[in-house]
Coordinates of N, CA and C in Angstrom, one line a residue:
X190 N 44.8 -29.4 -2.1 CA 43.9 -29.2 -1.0 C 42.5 -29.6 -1.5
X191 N 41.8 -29.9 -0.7 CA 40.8 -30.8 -0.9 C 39.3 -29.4 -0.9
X192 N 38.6 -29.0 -1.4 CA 37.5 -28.2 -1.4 C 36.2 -29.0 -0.6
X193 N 35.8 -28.7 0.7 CA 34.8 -29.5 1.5 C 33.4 -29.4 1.2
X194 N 33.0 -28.4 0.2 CA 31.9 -28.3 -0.3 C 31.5 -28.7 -1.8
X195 N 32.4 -30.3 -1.9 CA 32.4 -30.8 -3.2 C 32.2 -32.2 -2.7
X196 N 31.4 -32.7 -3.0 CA 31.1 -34.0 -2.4 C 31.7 -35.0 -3.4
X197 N 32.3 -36.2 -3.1 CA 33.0 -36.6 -4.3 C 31.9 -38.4 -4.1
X198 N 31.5 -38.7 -5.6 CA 31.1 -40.0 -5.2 C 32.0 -41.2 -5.8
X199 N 31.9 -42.4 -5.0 CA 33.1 -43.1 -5.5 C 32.3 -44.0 -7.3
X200 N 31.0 -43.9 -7.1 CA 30.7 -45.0 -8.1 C 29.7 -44.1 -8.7
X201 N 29.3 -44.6 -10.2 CA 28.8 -44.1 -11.3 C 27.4 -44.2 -10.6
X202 N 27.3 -45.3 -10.2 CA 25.6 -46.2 -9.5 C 25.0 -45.8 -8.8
X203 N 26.4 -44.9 -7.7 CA 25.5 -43.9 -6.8 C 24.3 -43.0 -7.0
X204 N 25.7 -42.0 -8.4 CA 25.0 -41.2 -9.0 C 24.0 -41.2 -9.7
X205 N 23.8 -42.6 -10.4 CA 22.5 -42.4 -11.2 C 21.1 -43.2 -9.5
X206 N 21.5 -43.6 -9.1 CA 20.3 -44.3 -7.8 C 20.3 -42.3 -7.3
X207 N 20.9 -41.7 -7.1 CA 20.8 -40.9 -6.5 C 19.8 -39.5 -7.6
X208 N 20.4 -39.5 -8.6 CA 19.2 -38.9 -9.5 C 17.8 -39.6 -10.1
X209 N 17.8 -40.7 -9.8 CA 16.6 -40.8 -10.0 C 15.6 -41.1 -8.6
X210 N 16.4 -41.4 -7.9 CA 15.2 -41.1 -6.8 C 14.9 -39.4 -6.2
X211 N 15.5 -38.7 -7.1 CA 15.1 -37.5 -7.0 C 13.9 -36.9 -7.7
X212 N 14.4 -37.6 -8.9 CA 13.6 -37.8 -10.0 C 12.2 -38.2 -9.8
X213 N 12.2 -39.2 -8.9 CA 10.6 -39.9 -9.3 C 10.2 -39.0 -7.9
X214 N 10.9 -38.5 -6.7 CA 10.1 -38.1 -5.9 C 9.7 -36.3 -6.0
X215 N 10.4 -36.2 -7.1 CA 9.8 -34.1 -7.5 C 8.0 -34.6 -8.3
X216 N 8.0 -35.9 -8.8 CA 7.0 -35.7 -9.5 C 5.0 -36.2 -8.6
X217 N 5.8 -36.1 -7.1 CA 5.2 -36.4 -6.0 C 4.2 -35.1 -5.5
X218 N 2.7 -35.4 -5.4 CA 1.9 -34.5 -5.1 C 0.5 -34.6 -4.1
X219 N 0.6 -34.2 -3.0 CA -0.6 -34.8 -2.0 C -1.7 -33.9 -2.3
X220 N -2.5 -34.9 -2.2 CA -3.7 -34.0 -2.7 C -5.3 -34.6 -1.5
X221 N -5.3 -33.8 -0.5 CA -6.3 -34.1 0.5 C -7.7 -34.9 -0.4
X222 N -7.9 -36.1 0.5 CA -8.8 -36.6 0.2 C -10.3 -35.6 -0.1
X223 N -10.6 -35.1 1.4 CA -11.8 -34.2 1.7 C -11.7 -32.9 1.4
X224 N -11.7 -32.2 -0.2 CA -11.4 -30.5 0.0 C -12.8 -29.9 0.3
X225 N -12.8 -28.9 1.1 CA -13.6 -28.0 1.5 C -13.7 -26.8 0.4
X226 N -15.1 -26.7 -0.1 CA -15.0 -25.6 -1.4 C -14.2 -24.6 -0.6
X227 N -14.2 -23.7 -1.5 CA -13.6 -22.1 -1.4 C -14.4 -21.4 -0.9
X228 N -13.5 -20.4 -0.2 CA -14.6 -19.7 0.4 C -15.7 -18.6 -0.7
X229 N -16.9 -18.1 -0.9 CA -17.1 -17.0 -1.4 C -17.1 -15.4 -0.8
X230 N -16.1 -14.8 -1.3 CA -16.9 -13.3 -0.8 C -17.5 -12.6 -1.8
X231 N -18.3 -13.7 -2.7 CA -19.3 -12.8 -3.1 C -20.6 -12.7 -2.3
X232 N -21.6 -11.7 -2.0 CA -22.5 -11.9 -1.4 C -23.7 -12.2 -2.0
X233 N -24.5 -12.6 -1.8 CA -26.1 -13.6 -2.4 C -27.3 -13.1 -2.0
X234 N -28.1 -12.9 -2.8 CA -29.6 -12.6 -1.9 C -30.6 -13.8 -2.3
X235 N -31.6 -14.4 -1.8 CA -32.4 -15.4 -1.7 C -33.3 -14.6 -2.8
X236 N -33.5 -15.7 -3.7 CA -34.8 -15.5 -4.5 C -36.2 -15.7 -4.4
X237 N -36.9 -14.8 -4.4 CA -38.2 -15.6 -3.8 C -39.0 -16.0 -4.9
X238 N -40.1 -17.1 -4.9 CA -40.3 -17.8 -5.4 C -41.7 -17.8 -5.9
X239 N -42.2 -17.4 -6.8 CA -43.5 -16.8 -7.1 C -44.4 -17.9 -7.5
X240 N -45.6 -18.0 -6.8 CA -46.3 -19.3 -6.9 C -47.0 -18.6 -8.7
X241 N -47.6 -20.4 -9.0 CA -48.2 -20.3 -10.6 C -49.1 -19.7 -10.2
X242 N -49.8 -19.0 -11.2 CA -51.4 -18.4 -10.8 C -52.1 -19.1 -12.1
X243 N -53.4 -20.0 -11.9 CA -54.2 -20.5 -13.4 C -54.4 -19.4 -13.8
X244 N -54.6 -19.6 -15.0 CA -55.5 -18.8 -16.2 C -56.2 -19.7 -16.8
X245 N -57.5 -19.1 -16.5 CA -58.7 -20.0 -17.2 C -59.0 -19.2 -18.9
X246 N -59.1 -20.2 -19.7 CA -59.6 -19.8 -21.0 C -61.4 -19.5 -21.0
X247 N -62.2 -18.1 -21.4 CA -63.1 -17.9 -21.8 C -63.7 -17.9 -22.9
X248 N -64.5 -18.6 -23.8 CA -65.1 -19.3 -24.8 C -66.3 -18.3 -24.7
X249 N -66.5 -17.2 -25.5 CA -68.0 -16.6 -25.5 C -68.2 -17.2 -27.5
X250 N -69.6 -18.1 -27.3 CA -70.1 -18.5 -28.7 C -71.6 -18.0 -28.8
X251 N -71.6 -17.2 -30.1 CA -72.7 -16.4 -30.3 C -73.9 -17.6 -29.8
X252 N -75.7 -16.8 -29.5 CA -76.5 -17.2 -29.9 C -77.6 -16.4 -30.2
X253 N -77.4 -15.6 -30.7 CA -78.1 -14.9 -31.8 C -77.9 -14.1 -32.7
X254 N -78.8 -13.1 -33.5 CA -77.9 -12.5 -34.7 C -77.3 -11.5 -34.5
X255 N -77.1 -10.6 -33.5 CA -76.4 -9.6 -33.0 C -75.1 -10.5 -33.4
X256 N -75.2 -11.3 -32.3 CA -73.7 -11.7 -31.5 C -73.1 -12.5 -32.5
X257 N -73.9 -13.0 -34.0 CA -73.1 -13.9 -34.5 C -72.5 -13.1 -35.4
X258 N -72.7 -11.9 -35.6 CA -72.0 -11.1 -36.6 C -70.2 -11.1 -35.8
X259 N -70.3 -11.0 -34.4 CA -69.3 -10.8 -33.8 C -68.4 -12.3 -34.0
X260 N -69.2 -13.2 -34.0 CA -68.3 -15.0 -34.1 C -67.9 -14.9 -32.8
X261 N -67.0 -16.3 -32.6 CA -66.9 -16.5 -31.8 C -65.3 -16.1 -31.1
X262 N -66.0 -15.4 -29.7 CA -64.9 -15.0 -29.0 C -64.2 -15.6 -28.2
X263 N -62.7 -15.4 -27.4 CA -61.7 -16.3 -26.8 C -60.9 -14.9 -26.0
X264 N -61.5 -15.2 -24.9 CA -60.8 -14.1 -23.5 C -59.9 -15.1 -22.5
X265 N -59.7 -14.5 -21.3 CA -58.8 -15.0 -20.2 C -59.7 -14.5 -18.9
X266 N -59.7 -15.3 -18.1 CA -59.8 -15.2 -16.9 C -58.5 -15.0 -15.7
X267 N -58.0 -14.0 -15.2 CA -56.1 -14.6 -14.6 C -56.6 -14.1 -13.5
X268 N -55.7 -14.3 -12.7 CA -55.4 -14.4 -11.0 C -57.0 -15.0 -10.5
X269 N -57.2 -15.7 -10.6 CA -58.7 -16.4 -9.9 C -58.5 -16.2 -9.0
X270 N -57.5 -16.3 -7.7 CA -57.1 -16.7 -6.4 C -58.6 -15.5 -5.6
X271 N -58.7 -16.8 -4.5 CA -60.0 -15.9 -3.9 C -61.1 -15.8 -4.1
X272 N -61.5 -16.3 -5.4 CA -62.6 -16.0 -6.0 C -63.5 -14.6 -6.9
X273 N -61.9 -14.3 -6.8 CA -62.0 -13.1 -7.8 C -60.6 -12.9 -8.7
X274 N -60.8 -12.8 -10.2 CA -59.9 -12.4 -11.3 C -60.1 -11.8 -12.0
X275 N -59.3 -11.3 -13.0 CA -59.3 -10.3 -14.0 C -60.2 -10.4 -15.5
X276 N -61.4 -10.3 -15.6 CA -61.9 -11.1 -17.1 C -61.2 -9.9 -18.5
X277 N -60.9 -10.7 -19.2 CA -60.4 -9.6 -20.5 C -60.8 -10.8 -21.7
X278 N -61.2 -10.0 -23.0 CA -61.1 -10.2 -24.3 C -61.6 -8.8 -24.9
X279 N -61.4 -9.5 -26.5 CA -61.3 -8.5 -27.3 C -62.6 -9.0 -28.1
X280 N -63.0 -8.0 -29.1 CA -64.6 -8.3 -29.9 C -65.0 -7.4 -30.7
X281 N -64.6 -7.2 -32.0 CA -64.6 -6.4 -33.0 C -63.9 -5.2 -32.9
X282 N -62.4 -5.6 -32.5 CA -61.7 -4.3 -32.1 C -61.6 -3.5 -30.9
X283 N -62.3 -4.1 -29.6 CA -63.0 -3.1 -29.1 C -62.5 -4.1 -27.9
X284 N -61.1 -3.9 -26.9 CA -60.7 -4.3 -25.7 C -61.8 -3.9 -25.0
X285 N -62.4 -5.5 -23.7 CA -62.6 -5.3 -22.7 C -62.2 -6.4 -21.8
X286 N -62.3 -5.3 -20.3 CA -61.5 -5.6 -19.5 C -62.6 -5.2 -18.1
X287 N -62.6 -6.4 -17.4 CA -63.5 -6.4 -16.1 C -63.2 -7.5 -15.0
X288 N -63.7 -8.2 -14.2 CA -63.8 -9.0 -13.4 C -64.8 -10.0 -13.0
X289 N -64.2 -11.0 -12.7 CA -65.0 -12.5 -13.0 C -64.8 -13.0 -11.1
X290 N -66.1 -12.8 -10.3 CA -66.2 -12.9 -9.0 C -67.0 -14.3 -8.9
X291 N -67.0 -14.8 -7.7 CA -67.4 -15.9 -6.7 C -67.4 -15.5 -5.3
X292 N -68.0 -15.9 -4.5 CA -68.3 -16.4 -3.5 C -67.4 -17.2 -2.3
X293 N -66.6 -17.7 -1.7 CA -65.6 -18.6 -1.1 C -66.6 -19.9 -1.2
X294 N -66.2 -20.7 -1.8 CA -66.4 -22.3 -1.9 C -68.1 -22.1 -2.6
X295 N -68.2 -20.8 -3.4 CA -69.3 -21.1 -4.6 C -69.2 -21.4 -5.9
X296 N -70.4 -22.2 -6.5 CA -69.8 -22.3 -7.5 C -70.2 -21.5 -8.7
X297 N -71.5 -20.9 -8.4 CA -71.8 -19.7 -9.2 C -71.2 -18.6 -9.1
X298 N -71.2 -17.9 -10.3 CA -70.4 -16.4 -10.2 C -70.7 -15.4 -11.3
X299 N -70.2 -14.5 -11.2 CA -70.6 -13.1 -12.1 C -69.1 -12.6 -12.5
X300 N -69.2 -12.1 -13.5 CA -68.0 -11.6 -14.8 C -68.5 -10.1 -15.6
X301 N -68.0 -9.3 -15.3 CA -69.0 -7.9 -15.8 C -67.3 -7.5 -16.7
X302 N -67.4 -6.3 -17.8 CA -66.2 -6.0 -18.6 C -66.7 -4.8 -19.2
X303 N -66.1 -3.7 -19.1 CA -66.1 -2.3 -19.9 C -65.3 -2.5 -21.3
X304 N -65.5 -2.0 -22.3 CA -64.8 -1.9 -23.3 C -64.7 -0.4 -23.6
X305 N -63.0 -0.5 -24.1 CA -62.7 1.1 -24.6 C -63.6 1.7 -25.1
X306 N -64.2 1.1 -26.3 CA -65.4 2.5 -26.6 C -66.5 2.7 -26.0
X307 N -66.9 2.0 -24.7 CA -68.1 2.5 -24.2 C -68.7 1.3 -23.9
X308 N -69.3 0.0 -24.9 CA -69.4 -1.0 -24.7 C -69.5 -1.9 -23.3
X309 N -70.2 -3.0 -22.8 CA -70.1 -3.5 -21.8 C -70.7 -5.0 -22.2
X310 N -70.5 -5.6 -21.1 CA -71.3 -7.0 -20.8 C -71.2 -7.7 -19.5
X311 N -72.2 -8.3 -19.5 CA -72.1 -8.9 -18.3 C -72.5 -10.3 -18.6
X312 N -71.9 -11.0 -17.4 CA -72.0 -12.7 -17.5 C -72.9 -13.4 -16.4
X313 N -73.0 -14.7 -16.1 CA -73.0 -15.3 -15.2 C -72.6 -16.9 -15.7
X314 N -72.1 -17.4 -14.5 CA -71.0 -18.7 -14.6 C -71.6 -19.6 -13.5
X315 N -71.3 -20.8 -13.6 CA -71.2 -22.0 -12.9 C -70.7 -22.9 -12.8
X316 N -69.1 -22.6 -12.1 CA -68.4 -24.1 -12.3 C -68.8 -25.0 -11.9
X317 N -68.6 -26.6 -12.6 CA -68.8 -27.6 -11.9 C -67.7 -28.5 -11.6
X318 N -66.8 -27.6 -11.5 CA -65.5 -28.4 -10.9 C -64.4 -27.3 -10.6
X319 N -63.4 -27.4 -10.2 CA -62.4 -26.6 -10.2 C -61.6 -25.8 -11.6
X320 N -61.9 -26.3 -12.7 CA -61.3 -25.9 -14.0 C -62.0 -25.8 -14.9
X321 N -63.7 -26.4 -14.8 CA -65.0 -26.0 -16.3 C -65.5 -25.4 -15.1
X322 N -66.7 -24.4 -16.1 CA -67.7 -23.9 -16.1 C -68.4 -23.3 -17.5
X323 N -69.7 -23.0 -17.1 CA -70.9 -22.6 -18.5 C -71.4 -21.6 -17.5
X324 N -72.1 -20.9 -18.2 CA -73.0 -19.7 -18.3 C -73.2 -18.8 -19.4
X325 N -73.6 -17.4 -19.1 CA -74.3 -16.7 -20.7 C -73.6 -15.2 -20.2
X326 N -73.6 -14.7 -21.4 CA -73.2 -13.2 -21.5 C -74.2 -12.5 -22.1
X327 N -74.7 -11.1 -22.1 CA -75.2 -9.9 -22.3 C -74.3 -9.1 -22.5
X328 N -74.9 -8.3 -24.1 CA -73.9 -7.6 -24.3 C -74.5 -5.6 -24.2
X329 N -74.0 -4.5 -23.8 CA -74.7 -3.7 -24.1 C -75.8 -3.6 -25.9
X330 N -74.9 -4.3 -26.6 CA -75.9 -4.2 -28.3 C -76.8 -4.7 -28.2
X331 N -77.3 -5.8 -27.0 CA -78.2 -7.0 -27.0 C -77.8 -8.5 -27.6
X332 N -76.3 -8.4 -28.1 CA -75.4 -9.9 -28.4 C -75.7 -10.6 -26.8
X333 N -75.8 -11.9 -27.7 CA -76.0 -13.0 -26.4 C -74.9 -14.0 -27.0
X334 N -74.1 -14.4 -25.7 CA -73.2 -15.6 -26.2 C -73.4 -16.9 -24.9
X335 N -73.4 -17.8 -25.0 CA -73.0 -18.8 -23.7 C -71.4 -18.8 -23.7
X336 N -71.2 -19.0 -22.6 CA -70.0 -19.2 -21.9 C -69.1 -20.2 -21.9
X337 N -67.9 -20.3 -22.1 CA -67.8 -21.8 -21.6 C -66.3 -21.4 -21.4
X338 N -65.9 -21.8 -19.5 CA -64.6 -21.9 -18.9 C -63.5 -22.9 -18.5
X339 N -62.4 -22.7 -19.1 CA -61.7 -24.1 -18.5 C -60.7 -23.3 -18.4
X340 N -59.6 -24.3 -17.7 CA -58.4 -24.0 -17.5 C -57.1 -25.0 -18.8

């Protein structure tokens, strides 16, 4: 009796045409031209983007004998925006820290600074451009320095 769930083949040829087109078609794989990323569910927050702010370099160089005992000093001017920033340097130990003002679209300005021990000075400035300026400092000891601003 014959078993109907035995397929019988009459030729060797069959069998091998028949395994190998099995063969080459398992190693068959579609792969969409256009893939669409993945989805994320992670969620994101927007970075905001903090604009540069200049920092001008301050150059105080003695001109007299007070102030040359001090040599010469090298502060910062930061956040200018507005026509007002932060003036800071240091000068025989002795942080100060004040502000360096203008006028909207002037080019003269004033710079005043307290220092930790008590100490002060005051300035005046004149840029002649958007990134130099000159002027002179006064110091409470009586140190005099000229000025000189850039970015």
């Amino acid at each position: 009796m014959r078993n109907p769930s035995v397929v019988r083949f009459k030729s060797l040829g069959t069998i091998a045409a028949l395994t190998l087109s099995s063969a080459l078609l398992s190693g068959c794989y579609v792969v969409p031209i256009h893939q669409a990323p993945a989805a994320s569910n992670q969620a994101y927050a927007p970075v905001a983007v903090v604009a540069v702010r200049p920092i001008y370099t301050a150059r105080l160089y003695p001109t007299n004998d007070i102030a040359a005992a001090a040599g010469r000093i090298s502060g910062t001017i930061s956040n200018p925006e507005r026509g007002q920033g932060e003036f800071a340097f240091v000068m025989g130990g002795e942080s100060f820290v004040g502000e360096a003002t203008r006028a909207p679209n002037a080019s003269k300005g004033t710079a005043n600074a307290a220092g930790n021990r008590g100490a002060y000075a005051k300035c005046t400035y004149t840029m002649s451009n958007a990134t130099l300026g000159t002027g002179g400092c006064v110091f409470s000891s009586g140190a005099t320095f000229d000025l000189h601003i850039s970015q």
